[in-house]
Tab-separated table of C-alpha atoms in Angstrom:
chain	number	residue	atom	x	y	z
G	1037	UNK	CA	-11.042	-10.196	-17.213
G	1038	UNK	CA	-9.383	-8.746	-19.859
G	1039	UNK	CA	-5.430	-9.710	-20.206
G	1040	UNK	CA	-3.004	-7.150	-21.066
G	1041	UNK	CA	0.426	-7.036	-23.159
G	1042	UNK	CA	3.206	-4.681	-22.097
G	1043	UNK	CA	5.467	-3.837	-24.697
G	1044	UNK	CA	9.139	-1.959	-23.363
G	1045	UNK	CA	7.744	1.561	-24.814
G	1046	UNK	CA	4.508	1.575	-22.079
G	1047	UNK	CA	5.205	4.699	-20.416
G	1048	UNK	CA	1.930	4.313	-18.235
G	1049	UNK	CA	2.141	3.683	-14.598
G	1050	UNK	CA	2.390	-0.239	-14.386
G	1051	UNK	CA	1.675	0.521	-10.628
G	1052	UNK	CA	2.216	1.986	-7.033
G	1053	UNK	CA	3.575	0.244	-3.844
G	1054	UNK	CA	2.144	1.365	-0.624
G	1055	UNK	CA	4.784	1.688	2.147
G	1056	UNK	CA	4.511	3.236	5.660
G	1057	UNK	CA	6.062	5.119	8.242
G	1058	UNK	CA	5.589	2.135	10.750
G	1059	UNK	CA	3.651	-1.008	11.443
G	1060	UNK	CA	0.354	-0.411	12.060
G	1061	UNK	CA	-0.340	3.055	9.881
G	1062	UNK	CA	-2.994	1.920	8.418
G	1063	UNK	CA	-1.457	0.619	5.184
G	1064	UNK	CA	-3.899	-1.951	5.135
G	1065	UNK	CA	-6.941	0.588	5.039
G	1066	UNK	CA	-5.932	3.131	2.787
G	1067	UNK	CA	-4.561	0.375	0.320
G	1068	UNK	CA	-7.965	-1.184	0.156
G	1069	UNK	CA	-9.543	1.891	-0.073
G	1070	UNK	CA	-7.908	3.159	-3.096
G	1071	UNK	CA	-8.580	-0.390	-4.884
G	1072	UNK	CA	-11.845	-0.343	-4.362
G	1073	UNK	CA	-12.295	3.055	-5.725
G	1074	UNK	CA	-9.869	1.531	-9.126
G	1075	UNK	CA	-12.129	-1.152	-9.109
G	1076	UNK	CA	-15.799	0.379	-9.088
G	1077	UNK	CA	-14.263	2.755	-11.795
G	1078	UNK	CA	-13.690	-0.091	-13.917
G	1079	UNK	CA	-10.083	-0.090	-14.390
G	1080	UNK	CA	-8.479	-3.818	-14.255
G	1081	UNK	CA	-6.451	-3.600	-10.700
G	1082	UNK	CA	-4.683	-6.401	-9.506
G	1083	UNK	CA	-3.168	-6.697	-5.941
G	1084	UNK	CA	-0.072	-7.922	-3.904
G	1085	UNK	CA	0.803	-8.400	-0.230
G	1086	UNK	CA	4.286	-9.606	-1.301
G	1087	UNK	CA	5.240	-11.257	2.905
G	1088	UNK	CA	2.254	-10.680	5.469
G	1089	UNK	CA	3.203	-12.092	9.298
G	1090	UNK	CA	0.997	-12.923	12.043
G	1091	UNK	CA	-1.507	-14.815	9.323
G	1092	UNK	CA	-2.693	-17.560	11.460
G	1093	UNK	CA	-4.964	-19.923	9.703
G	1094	UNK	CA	-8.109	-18.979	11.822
G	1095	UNK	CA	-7.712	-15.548	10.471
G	1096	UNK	CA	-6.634	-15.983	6.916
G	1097	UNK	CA	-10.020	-14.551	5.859
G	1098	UNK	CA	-9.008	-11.599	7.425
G	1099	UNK	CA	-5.989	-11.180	6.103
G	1100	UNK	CA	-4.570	-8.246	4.613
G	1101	UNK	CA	-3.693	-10.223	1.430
G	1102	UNK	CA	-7.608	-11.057	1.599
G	1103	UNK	CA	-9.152	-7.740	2.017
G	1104	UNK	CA	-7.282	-6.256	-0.647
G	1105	UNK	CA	-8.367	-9.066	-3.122
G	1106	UNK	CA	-11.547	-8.955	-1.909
G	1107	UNK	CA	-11.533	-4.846	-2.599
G	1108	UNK	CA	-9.897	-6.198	-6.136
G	1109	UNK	CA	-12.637	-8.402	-7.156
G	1110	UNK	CA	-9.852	-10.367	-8.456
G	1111	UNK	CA	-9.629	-14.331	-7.821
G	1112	UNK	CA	-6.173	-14.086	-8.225
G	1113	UNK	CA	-4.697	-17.395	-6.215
G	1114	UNK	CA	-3.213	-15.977	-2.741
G	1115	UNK	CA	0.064	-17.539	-3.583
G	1116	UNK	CA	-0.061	-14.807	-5.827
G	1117	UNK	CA	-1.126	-11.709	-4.152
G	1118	UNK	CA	0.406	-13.180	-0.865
G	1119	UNK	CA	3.448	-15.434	-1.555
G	1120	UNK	CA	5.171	-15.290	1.709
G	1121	UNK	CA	3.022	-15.582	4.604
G	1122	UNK	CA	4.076	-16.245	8.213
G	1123	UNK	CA	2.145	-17.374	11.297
G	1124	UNK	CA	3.933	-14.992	14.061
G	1125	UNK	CA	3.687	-11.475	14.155
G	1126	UNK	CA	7.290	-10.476	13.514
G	1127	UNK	CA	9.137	-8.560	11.057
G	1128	UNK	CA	9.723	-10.684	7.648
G	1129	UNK	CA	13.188	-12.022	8.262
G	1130	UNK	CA	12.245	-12.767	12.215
G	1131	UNK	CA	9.044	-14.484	10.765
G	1132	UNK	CA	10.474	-16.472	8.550
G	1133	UNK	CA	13.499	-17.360	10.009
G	1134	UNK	CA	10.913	-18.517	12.935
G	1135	UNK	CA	9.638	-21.201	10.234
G	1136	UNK	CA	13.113	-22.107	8.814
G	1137	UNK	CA	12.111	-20.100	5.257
G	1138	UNK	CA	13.506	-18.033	3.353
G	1139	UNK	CA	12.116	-14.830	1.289
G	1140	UNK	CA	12.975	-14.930	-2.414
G	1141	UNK	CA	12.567	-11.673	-3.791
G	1142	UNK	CA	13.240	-12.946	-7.526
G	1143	UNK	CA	10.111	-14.987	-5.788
G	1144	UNK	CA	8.234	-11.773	-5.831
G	1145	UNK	CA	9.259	-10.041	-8.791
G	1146	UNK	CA	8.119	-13.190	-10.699
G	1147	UNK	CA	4.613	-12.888	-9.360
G	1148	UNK	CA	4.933	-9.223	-9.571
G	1149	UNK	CA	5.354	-9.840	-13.111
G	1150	UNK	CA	3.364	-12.630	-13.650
G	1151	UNK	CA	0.730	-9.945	-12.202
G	1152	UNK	CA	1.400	-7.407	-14.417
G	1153	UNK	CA	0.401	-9.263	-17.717
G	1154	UNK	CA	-2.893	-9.803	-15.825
G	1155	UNK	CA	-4.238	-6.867	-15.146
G	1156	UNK	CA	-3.626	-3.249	-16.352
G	1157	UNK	CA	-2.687	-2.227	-12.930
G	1158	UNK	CA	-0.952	-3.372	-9.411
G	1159	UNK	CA	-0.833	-1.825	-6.314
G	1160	UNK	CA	1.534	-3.713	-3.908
G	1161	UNK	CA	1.303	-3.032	-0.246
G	1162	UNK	CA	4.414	-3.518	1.902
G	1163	UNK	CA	4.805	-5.095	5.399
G	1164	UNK	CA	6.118	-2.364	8.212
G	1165	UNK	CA	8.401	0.465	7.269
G	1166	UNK	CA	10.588	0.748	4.532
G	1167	UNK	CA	13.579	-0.323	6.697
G	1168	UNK	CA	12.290	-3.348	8.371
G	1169	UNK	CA	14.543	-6.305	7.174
G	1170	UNK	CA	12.920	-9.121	4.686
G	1171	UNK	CA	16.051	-10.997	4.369
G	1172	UNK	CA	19.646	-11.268	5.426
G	1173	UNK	CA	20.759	-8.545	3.270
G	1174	UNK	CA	17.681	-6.901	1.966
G	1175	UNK	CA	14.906	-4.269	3.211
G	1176	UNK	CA	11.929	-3.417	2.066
G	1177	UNK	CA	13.260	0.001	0.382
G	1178	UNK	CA	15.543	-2.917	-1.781
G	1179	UNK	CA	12.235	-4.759	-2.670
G	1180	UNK	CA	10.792	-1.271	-4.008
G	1181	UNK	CA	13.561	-0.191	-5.991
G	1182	UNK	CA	13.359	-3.626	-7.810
G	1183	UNK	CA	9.595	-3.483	-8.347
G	1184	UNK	CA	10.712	-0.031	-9.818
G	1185	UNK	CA	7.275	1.394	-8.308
G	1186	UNK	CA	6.762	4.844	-7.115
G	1187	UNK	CA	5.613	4.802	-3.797
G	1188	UNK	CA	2.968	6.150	-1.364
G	1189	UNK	CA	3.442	6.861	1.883
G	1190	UNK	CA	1.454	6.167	4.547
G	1191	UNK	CA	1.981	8.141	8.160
G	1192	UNK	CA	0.596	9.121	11.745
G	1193	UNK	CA	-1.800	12.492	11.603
G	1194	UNK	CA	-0.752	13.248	15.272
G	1195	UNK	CA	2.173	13.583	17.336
G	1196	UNK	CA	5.494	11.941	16.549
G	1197	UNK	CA	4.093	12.355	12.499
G	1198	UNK	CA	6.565	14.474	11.387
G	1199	UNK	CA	9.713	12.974	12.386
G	1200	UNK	CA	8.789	9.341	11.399
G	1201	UNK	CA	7.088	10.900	8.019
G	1202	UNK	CA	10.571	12.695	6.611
G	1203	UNK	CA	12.405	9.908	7.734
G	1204	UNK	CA	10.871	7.926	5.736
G	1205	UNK	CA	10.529	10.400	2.370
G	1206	UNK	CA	14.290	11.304	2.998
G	1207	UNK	CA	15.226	7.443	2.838
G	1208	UNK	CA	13.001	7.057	-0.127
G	1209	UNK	CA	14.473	10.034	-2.619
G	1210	UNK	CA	18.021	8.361	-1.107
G	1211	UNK	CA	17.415	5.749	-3.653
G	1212	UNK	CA	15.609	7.844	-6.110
G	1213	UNK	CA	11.901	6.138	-5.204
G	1214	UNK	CA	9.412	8.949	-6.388
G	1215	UNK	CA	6.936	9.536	-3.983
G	1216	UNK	CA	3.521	10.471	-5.370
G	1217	UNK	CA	1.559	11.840	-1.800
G	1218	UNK	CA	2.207	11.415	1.785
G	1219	UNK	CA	-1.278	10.127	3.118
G	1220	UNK	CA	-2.042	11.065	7.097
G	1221	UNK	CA	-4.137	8.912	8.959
G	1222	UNK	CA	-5.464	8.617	12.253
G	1223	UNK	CA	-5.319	6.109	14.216
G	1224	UNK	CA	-7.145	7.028	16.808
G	1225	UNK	CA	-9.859	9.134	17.960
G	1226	UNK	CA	-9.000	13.494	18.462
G	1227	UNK	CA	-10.720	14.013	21.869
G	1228	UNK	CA	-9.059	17.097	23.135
G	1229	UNK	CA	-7.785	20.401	22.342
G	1230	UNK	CA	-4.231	18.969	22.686
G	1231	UNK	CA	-4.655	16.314	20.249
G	1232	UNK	CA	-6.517	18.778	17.660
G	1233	UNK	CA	-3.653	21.365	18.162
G	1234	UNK	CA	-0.802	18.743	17.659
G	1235	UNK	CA	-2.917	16.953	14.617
G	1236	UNK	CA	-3.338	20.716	13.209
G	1237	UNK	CA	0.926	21.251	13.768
G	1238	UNK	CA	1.549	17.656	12.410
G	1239	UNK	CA	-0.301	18.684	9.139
G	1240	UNK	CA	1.110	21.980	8.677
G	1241	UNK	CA	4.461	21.271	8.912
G	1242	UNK	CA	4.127	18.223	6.356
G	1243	UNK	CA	2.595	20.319	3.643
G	1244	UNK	CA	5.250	22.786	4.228
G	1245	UNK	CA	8.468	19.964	4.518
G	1246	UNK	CA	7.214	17.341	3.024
G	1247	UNK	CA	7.968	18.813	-0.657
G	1248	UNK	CA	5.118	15.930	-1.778
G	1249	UNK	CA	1.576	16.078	-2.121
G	1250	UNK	CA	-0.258	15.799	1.244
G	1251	UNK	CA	-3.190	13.641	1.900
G	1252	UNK	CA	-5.529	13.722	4.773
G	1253	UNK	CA	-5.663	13.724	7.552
G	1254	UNK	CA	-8.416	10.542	7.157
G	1255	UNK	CA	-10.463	10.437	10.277
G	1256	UNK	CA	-10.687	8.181	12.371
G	1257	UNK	CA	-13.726	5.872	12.423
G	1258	UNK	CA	-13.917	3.241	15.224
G	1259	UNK	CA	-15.818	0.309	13.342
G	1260	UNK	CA	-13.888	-0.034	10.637
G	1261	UNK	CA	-12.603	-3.581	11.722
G	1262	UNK	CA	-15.573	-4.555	13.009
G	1263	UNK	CA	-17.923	-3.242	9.968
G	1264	UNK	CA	-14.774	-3.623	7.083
G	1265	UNK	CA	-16.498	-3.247	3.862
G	1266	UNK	CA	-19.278	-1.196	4.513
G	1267	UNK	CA	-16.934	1.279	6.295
G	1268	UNK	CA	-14.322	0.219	3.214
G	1269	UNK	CA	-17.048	1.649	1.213
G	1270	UNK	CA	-17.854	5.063	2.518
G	1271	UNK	CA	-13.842	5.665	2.475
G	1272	UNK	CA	-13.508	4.940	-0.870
G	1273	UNK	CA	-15.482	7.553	-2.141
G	1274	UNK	CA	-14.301	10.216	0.463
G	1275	UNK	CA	-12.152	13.599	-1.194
G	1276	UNK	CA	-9.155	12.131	0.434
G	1277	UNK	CA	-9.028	8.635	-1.694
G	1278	UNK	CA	-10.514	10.376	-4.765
G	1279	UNK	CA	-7.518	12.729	-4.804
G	1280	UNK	CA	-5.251	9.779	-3.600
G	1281	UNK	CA	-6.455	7.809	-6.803
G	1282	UNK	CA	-5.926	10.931	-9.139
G	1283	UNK	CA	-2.270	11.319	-8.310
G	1284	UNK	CA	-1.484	8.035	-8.743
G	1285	UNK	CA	-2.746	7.479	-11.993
G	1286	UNK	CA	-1.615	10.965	-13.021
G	1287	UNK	CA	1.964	9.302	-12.299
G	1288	UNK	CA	2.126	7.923	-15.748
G	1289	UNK	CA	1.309	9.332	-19.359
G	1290	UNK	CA	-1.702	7.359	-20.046
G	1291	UNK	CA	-4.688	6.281	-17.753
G	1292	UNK	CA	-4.716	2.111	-17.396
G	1293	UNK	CA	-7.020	0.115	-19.528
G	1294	UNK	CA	-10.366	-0.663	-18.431
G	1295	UNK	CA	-12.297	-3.746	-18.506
G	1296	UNK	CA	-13.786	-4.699	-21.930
């Protein structure tokens, strides 16, 4: 792997942080996806799952902070693209209280950092929304802003998608965040006319109100955690990712390096 040196005048992007609209998006999914599609294009990606709960150590294979190293084909240690992890499935500061911890988040800027003079790119994935708490007096909108990422967003293709996707842009531009696309996803199957018709609204509306690009919706495919990478695979080369990965490295004024 080829190691990189940042100098203060590197206007490329350094990297993106993937947030959501809620728990349980699909953050995990379209995260992985877009790595993999960095990665088979050559370009030196590195990955970080900065707190992941309900990691139990039966499962730790199946991780989030595993699947996207695994979509990496870094072997980056998991203290470094998962520094906090937490057994129950609770939001950060409830996890981690749970275990008597605390979350550092000069912790994760370090790594963050540390990360950065590995590889010529990071994507960071968050846990939950952007206002679930990580500490005492910290969200993860706070841990954003002081990765100074721009951010993708990650929402609901259905009903309810709307609200809970311009909450979450509004709260984002409130701290001056850019906000490269709004990527809808569904998380479950469209069966009737209803569902198509509210999907079709939720859509709509989002490319009108939004002001962002809109990506998606990404359908829904049933054995994707039973089947991970092959069905990893076929959605990293869909239009939806392949536009996803053009507007995030159109976010900065040079492309990243590639491997040598």
């Amino acid at each position: 792997m080829r190691r990189t040196t940042r100098h203060d005048h590197d206007s490329r992007p350094l990297g993106v942080f993937i947030t959501g609209t809620d728990t349980g998006v699909g953050k995990t999914l379209i995260t992985s996806a877009l790595v993999a599609y960095l990665n088979r294009r050559g370009i030196d990606v590195g990955v970080m799952k900065p707190i992941e709960t309900g990691v139990l150590p039966s499962s730790k294979a199946q991780s989030d902070g595993a699947r996207l190293r695994k979509a990496a084909g870094c072997h980056d240690p998991m203290t470094e693209v998962s520094p906090y992890r937490f057994r129950l499935p609770l939001a950060p500061l409830s996890a981690a209280q749970a275990e008597g911890r605390t979350v550092l988040v000069t912790t994760i800027i370090r790594i963050f950092q540390a990360l950065l003079q590995k590889h010529s790119f990071v994507v960071v994935e968050g846990a939950g929304g952007i206002n679930v708490p990580i500490t005492q007096s910290l969200n993860m909108t706070d841990l954003i802003y002081r990765m100074k990422l721009p951010a993708v967003v990650v929402g609901l293709s259905g009903l309810g998608g709307v609200n809970h996707a311009l909450l979450t842009i509004q709260a984002l531009r409130g701290r001056k965040i850019p906000i490269l696309a709004l990527v809808l996803n569904q998380r479950r199957p469209v069966l009737t006319k209803t569902e198509s018709l509210q999907e079709q609204s939720t859509v709509i509306l989002l490319r009108r109100l939004a002001k962002v690009p809109v990506v998606g919706p990404i359908a829904y495919t049933q054995g994707y955690n039973r089947h991970w990478d092959d069905g990893l695979t076929h959605l990293a080369e869909t239009a939806a990712i392949t536009r996803l990965a053009k507007l995030v490295l159109a976010s900065g004024q040079e492309t990243p390096l590639r491997r040598r």
